[in-house]
Amino acid sequence: MTDIAPAIELKGISKAFGPVQANKDIAIRVMPGTIHGIIGENGAGKSTLMSILYGFYKADKGEIFISGRKVQIPDSQAAIAAGIGMVFQHFKLVENFTVLENVILGAEDGAMLRPSLAKARRELKALAEEYGLNVEPDAVIEDIGVGMQQRVEILKALYRQADILILDEPTGVLTPAEADQLFRILERLREEGKTIILITHKLREIMEITDTVSVMRRGEMTATVKTANTSPPELAELMVGRKVLLRVDKEPAKPGAKVLEVRDLNITDDKGVHRLKGVSFEVRAGEILGIAGVAGNGQSELLEVLGGYEKATGEILVNGEKIDLTGSKSDGQSRRARGIAHVPEDRQREGLIMDYFAWENMVFGYHHDPKYQRNRLLMDNAAIKKDTADKMERFDVRPPDPFLQAKSFSGGNQQKIVLAREMERDPDLLLIGQPTRGVDIGAIEFIHQQIIALRDQGKAILLVSVELEEILSLSDRIAVIFDGKMMGERLPADTDENELGLMMAGMTKGEAA
């Protein structure tokens, strides 16, 4: 009996970007018909390695073998020709095209589209039946949910004859039910002989769905193990190089006075879409209210109103005083003056200016603080730089260099810069959106500890996250939002991911039954 060749084998892959060695002599074997997980901290080199495999980058040295045959992959077209498909974390779909048009885009048979569309319709039907990937071919992408959009990305790859699928953080925007459905699809693909590489930072998903898992740290492959022979604590330690606390360690909350009161809040966007519909809730000092919901159901607009850069109708009171929601006073500066700090959902677009230095980013929004003023005309840059260095040390920003541009830090360290800037202002109310999005497990542990410490200082915290595990472990109370409406509140001890997932889909347990 001959040995089965690996579906993918990488030998001695190295890649540097200037002085930064992203991949160092990487070797990995992925067997056919398996689901192979790859995990590691931010900046560990996972994305670089997959970008080399998919032809986005060219390795400085090393060899790639597909099914035992050495190949060159100079671009993504070569990767597709080699039978490799990639489903990106942020989907590469044309929103005003139909499912069918997106599937054939770039893979047309000729100048005449009608034959290509007819062929694609037939093949799409066959693929949907074979793999349980049912979608409506004539649906417009912007009209379907993110779970369906992900199916379209998978169908695109299969339509191009992919035998190897790379999925990058595939459950980041899915409800628990949609994630379970995705896993059933991946299992079906595995049964049909497809090979799947799953990049994720969620250890629960690794344990649930993969056959084998490889761990990367600082550009090197540190371990490859059978999933059945490992555990989440062991994988976390392999990733970070030390033991990691995987659960949030906190005392029961001691809620005090009402800090935030929201009454009948409504938002209609410039297209006339009603984004928030009569939302009401409150947050007290010394507690965390978690807002659970699938992205796009109004939680972003809620944070924007509370943060001061979106108008609304209704009432918002902070420490018993109304906030103006209609005029020029409705801005971030007036919010900060009221004791509101805001860690936005998208750190790169809303929290940082990526080409500016860390010390410049650390003062944004707070440059009027007297301790940063030399006189009325000039800021005391030396004081800002020293303050930045102190904050970077306390928040374990790596490297702790105030003179690095924000874009030079990993995602987790960019997040720490924003957190340090906002949390160190001694706010009465902290608004925090997606605190650990795209953040590795070591940084997640640190960020969670900082949020709990602020709560224990008597601060009110409004937490918005699509990560149900994070909502359940951090929150003292949980409110679920769907289609701009509050579906209800739960205490973490009285609910679970299944019930919250149903509420996030607009259903109750009774309706689901």
mmCIF file of C-alpha atoms in Angstrom, residues 275-455:
data_model
loop_
_atom_site.group_PDB
_atom_site.id
_atom_site.type_symbol
_atom_site.label_atom_id
_atom_site.label_comp_id
_atom_site.label_asym_id
_atom_site.label_seq_id
_atom_site.Cartn_x
_atom_site.Cartn_y
_atom_site.Cartn_z
ATOM 1 C CA ARG A 275 -32.332 51.408 12.229
ATOM 2 C CA LEU A 276 -33.433 51.713 15.880
ATOM 3 C CA LYS A 277 -37.072 51.239 16.881
ATOM 4 C CA GLY A 278 -38.117 52.433 20.316
ATOM 5 C CA VAL A 279 -35.043 51.160 22.159
ATOM 6 C CA SER A 280 -35.082 51.597 25.959
ATOM 7 C CA PHE A 281 -32.688 50.353 28.650
ATOM 8 C CA GLU A 282 -30.511 51.531 31.524
ATOM 9 C CA VAL A 283 -26.997 50.894 32.832
ATOM 10 C CA ARG A 284 -26.010 51.400 36.483
ATOM 11 C CA ALA A 285 -22.704 52.220 38.070
ATOM 12 C CA GLY A 286 -20.644 49.100 38.769
ATOM 13 C CA GLU A 287 -22.298 46.841 36.186
ATOM 14 C CA ILE A 288 -21.808 45.649 32.622
ATOM 15 C CA LEU A 289 -24.805 45.545 30.293
ATOM 16 C CA GLY A 290 -24.005 43.369 27.289
ATOM 17 C CA ILE A 291 -25.808 43.972 23.986
ATOM 18 C CA ALA A 292 -25.919 40.771 21.929
ATOM 19 C CA GLY A 293 -26.877 40.725 18.273
ATOM 20 C CA VAL A 294 -25.767 39.809 14.782
ATOM 21 C CA ALA A 295 -23.878 42.638 13.063
ATOM 22 C CA GLY A 296 -26.205 45.023 11.243
ATOM 23 C CA ASN A 297 -29.157 44.918 13.623
ATOM 24 C CA GLY A 298 -28.790 48.404 15.075
ATOM 25 C CA GLN A 299 -26.079 48.034 17.690
ATOM 26 C CA SER A 300 -23.581 50.066 15.649
ATOM 27 C CA GLU A 301 -26.068 52.930 15.336
ATOM 28 C CA LEU A 302 -26.746 52.723 19.073
ATOM 29 C CA LEU A 303 -23.055 53.215 19.852
ATOM 30 C CA GLU A 304 -22.829 56.060 17.327
ATOM 31 C CA VAL A 305 -25.708 57.940 18.971
ATOM 32 C CA LEU A 306 -24.318 57.406 22.460
ATOM 33 C CA GLY A 307 -20.833 58.357 21.252
ATOM 34 C CA GLY A 308 -22.066 61.614 19.732
ATOM 35 C CA TYR A 309 -21.769 61.189 15.975
ATOM 36 C CA GLU A 310 -25.294 60.169 14.966
ATOM 37 C CA LYS A 311 -28.594 61.994 15.486
ATOM 38 C CA ALA A 312 -31.701 60.368 16.904
ATOM 39 C CA THR A 313 -35.066 60.978 18.522
ATOM 40 C CA GLY A 314 -35.995 59.905 22.027
ATOM 41 C CA GLU A 315 -34.165 60.579 25.286
ATOM 42 C CA ILE A 316 -30.721 59.789 26.640
ATOM 43 C CA LEU A 317 -29.842 60.757 30.210
ATOM 44 C CA VAL A 318 -26.360 60.530 31.716
ATOM 45 C CA ASN A 319 -26.275 60.879 35.499
ATOM 46 C CA GLY A 320 -29.832 62.220 35.315
ATOM 47 C CA GLU A 321 -29.111 64.985 32.778
ATOM 48 C CA LYS A 322 -30.492 64.907 29.229
ATOM 49 C CA ILE A 323 -28.149 64.824 26.250
ATOM 50 C CA ASP A 324 -29.010 66.848 23.165
ATOM 51 C CA LEU A 325 -29.626 64.435 20.263
ATOM 52 C CA THR A 326 -30.610 66.938 17.599
ATOM 53 C CA GLY A 327 -28.155 69.802 17.336
ATOM 54 C CA SER A 328 -24.491 70.738 17.239
ATOM 55 C CA LYS A 329 -24.009 69.739 20.867
ATOM 56 C CA SER A 330 -24.539 66.146 19.762
ATOM 57 C CA ASP A 331 -20.850 65.392 19.278
ATOM 58 C CA GLY A 332 -18.051 63.359 20.775
ATOM 59 C CA GLN A 333 -16.418 66.282 22.580
ATOM 60 C CA SER A 334 -19.557 67.080 24.568
ATOM 61 C CA ARG A 335 -19.939 63.379 25.381
ATOM 62 C CA ARG A 336 -16.408 63.220 26.771
ATOM 63 C CA ALA A 337 -17.165 66.290 28.880
ATOM 64 C CA ARG A 338 -20.105 64.334 30.332
ATOM 65 C CA GLY A 339 -17.808 61.484 31.389
ATOM 66 C CA ILE A 340 -18.465 59.158 28.453
ATOM 67 C CA ALA A 341 -15.517 57.252 26.965
ATOM 68 C CA HIS A 342 -15.944 55.328 23.718
ATOM 69 C CA VAL A 343 -14.014 52.382 22.278
ATOM 70 C CA PRO A 344 -15.537 52.131 18.777
ATOM 71 C CA GLU A 345 -16.298 48.888 16.955
ATOM 72 C CA ASP A 346 -13.883 49.565 14.094
ATOM 73 C CA ARG A 347 -10.576 50.630 15.641
ATOM 74 C CA GLN A 348 -8.920 51.337 12.301
ATOM 75 C CA ARG A 349 -11.651 53.535 10.817
ATOM 76 C CA GLU A 350 -13.056 55.167 13.942
ATOM 77 C CA GLY A 351 -10.515 54.723 16.744
ATOM 78 C CA LEU A 352 -7.154 55.485 15.145
ATOM 79 C CA ILE A 353 -5.501 57.374 12.307
ATOM 80 C CA MET A 354 -3.308 54.614 10.968
ATOM 81 C CA ASP A 355 -0.548 56.824 9.527
ATOM 82 C CA TYR A 356 -0.154 58.810 12.772
ATOM 83 C CA PHE A 357 2.222 57.900 15.588
ATOM 84 C CA ALA A 358 1.040 56.106 18.707
ATOM 85 C CA TRP A 359 1.601 59.241 20.830
ATOM 86 C CA GLU A 360 -0.591 61.284 18.482
ATOM 87 C CA ASN A 361 -3.347 58.660 18.543
ATOM 88 C CA MET A 362 -3.188 58.476 22.324
ATOM 89 C CA VAL A 363 -4.281 62.121 22.687
ATOM 90 C CA PHE A 364 -7.084 62.227 20.100
ATOM 91 C CA GLY A 365 -10.244 63.664 21.617
ATOM 92 C CA TYR A 366 -8.427 64.715 24.773
ATOM 93 C CA HIS A 367 -6.021 67.303 23.398
ATOM 94 C CA HIS A 368 -7.846 70.065 25.346
ATOM 95 C CA ASP A 369 -6.850 68.458 28.649
ATOM 96 C CA PRO A 370 -4.899 71.092 30.660
ATOM 97 C CA LYS A 371 -2.096 68.632 31.401
ATOM 98 C CA TYR A 372 -1.330 68.515 27.656
ATOM 99 C CA GLN A 373 -1.296 72.312 27.240
ATOM 100 C CA ARG A 374 1.912 74.354 27.373
ATOM 101 C CA ASN A 375 -0.110 77.519 26.794
ATOM 102 C CA ARG A 376 -3.234 78.461 24.904
ATOM 103 C CA LEU A 377 -1.520 78.131 21.554
ATOM 104 C CA LEU A 378 0.743 75.093 21.912
ATOM 105 C CA MET A 379 0.366 71.546 23.181
ATOM 106 C CA ASP A 380 3.018 70.042 25.418
ATOM 107 C CA ASN A 381 4.164 67.226 23.134
ATOM 108 C CA ALA A 382 6.787 66.041 25.611
ATOM 109 C CA ALA A 383 4.060 65.501 28.234
ATOM 110 C CA ILE A 384 1.905 63.624 25.685
ATOM 111 C CA LYS A 385 4.794 61.346 24.707
ATOM 112 C CA LYS A 386 5.642 60.559 28.327
ATOM 113 C CA ASP A 387 1.971 59.904 29.118
ATOM 114 C CA THR A 388 1.775 57.608 26.077
ATOM 115 C CA ALA A 389 4.836 55.642 27.190
ATOM 116 C CA ASP A 390 3.307 55.203 30.652
ATOM 117 C CA LYS A 391 -0.016 54.005 29.220
ATOM 118 C CA MET A 392 1.723 51.624 26.807
ATOM 119 C CA GLU A 393 3.572 50.056 29.715
ATOM 120 C CA ARG A 394 0.431 49.675 31.841
ATOM 121 C CA PHE A 395 -1.552 48.177 28.949
ATOM 122 C CA ASP A 396 1.291 45.943 27.741
ATOM 123 C CA VAL A 397 1.365 47.445 24.234
ATOM 124 C CA ARG A 398 4.021 45.696 22.159
ATOM 125 C CA PRO A 399 6.353 47.165 21.148
ATOM 126 C CA PRO A 400 6.017 49.985 23.755
ATOM 127 C CA ASP A 401 7.194 52.614 21.272
ATOM 128 C CA PRO A 402 5.245 55.932 21.132
ATOM 129 C CA PHE A 403 6.995 56.801 17.856
ATOM 130 C CA LEU A 404 5.660 53.872 15.835
ATOM 131 C CA GLN A 405 2.792 54.528 13.428
ATOM 132 C CA ALA A 406 -0.502 52.910 14.413
ATOM 133 C CA LYS A 407 -0.436 50.741 11.263
ATOM 134 C CA SER A 408 2.828 49.156 12.455
ATOM 135 C CA PHE A 409 1.121 47.504 15.452
ATOM 136 C CA SER A 410 -0.798 44.217 15.333
ATOM 137 C CA GLY A 411 -4.580 44.366 15.678
ATOM 138 C CA GLY A 412 -4.460 43.411 19.341
ATOM 139 C CA ASN A 413 -1.949 46.133 20.152
ATOM 140 C CA GLN A 414 -3.903 48.724 18.156
ATOM 141 C CA GLN A 415 -6.889 47.806 20.318
ATOM 142 C CA LYS A 416 -4.818 48.261 23.484
ATOM 143 C CA ILE A 417 -3.859 51.785 22.369
ATOM 144 C CA VAL A 418 -7.542 52.727 21.989
ATOM 145 C CA LEU A 419 -8.439 51.047 25.284
ATOM 146 C CA ALA A 420 -5.626 52.819 27.150
ATOM 147 C CA ARG A 421 -6.681 56.193 25.753
ATOM 148 C CA GLU A 422 -10.347 55.772 26.736
ATOM 149 C CA MET A 423 -10.222 53.713 29.933
ATOM 150 C CA GLU A 424 -7.549 55.820 31.627
ATOM 151 C CA ARG A 425 -9.774 58.928 31.507
ATOM 152 C CA ASP A 426 -11.714 57.821 34.608
ATOM 153 C CA PRO A 427 -15.066 57.823 32.730
ATOM 154 C CA ASP A 428 -18.457 57.434 34.379
ATOM 155 C CA LEU A 429 -19.645 55.447 31.374
ATOM 156 C CA LEU A 430 -17.570 53.304 28.994
ATOM 157 C CA LEU A 431 -19.051 52.419 25.609
ATOM 158 C CA ILE A 432 -17.109 49.515 24.160
ATOM 159 C CA GLY A 433 -17.815 47.875 20.811
ATOM 160 C CA GLN A 434 -16.362 44.504 19.790
ATOM 161 C CA PRO A 435 -13.536 44.736 22.376
ATOM 162 C CA THR A 436 -11.701 41.623 21.153
ATOM 163 C CA ARG A 437 -12.536 41.519 17.427
ATOM 164 C CA GLY A 438 -9.547 40.032 15.618
ATOM 165 C CA VAL A 439 -7.582 39.903 18.875
ATOM 166 C CA ASP A 440 -5.502 36.907 19.958
ATOM 167 C CA ILE A 441 -6.177 34.901 23.078
ATOM 168 C CA GLY A 442 -3.445 36.457 25.229
ATOM 169 C CA ALA A 443 -4.694 39.974 24.498
ATOM 170 C CA ILE A 444 -8.313 38.850 25.035
ATOM 171 C CA GLU A 445 -7.425 37.752 28.553
ATOM 172 C CA PHE A 446 -5.819 41.140 29.281
ATOM 173 C CA ILE A 447 -8.677 43.198 27.790
ATOM 174 C CA HIS A 448 -11.294 41.279 29.754
ATOM 175 C CA GLN A 449 -9.362 41.867 32.971
ATOM 176 C CA GLN A 450 -9.252 45.626 32.293
ATOM 177 C CA ILE A 451 -13.002 45.788 31.621
ATOM 178 C CA ILE A 452 -13.800 43.936 34.856
ATOM 179 C CA ALA A 453 -11.378 46.159 36.810
ATOM 180 C CA LEU A 454 -13.173 49.272 35.530
ATOM 181 C CA ARG A 455 -16.547 47.797 36.516
#
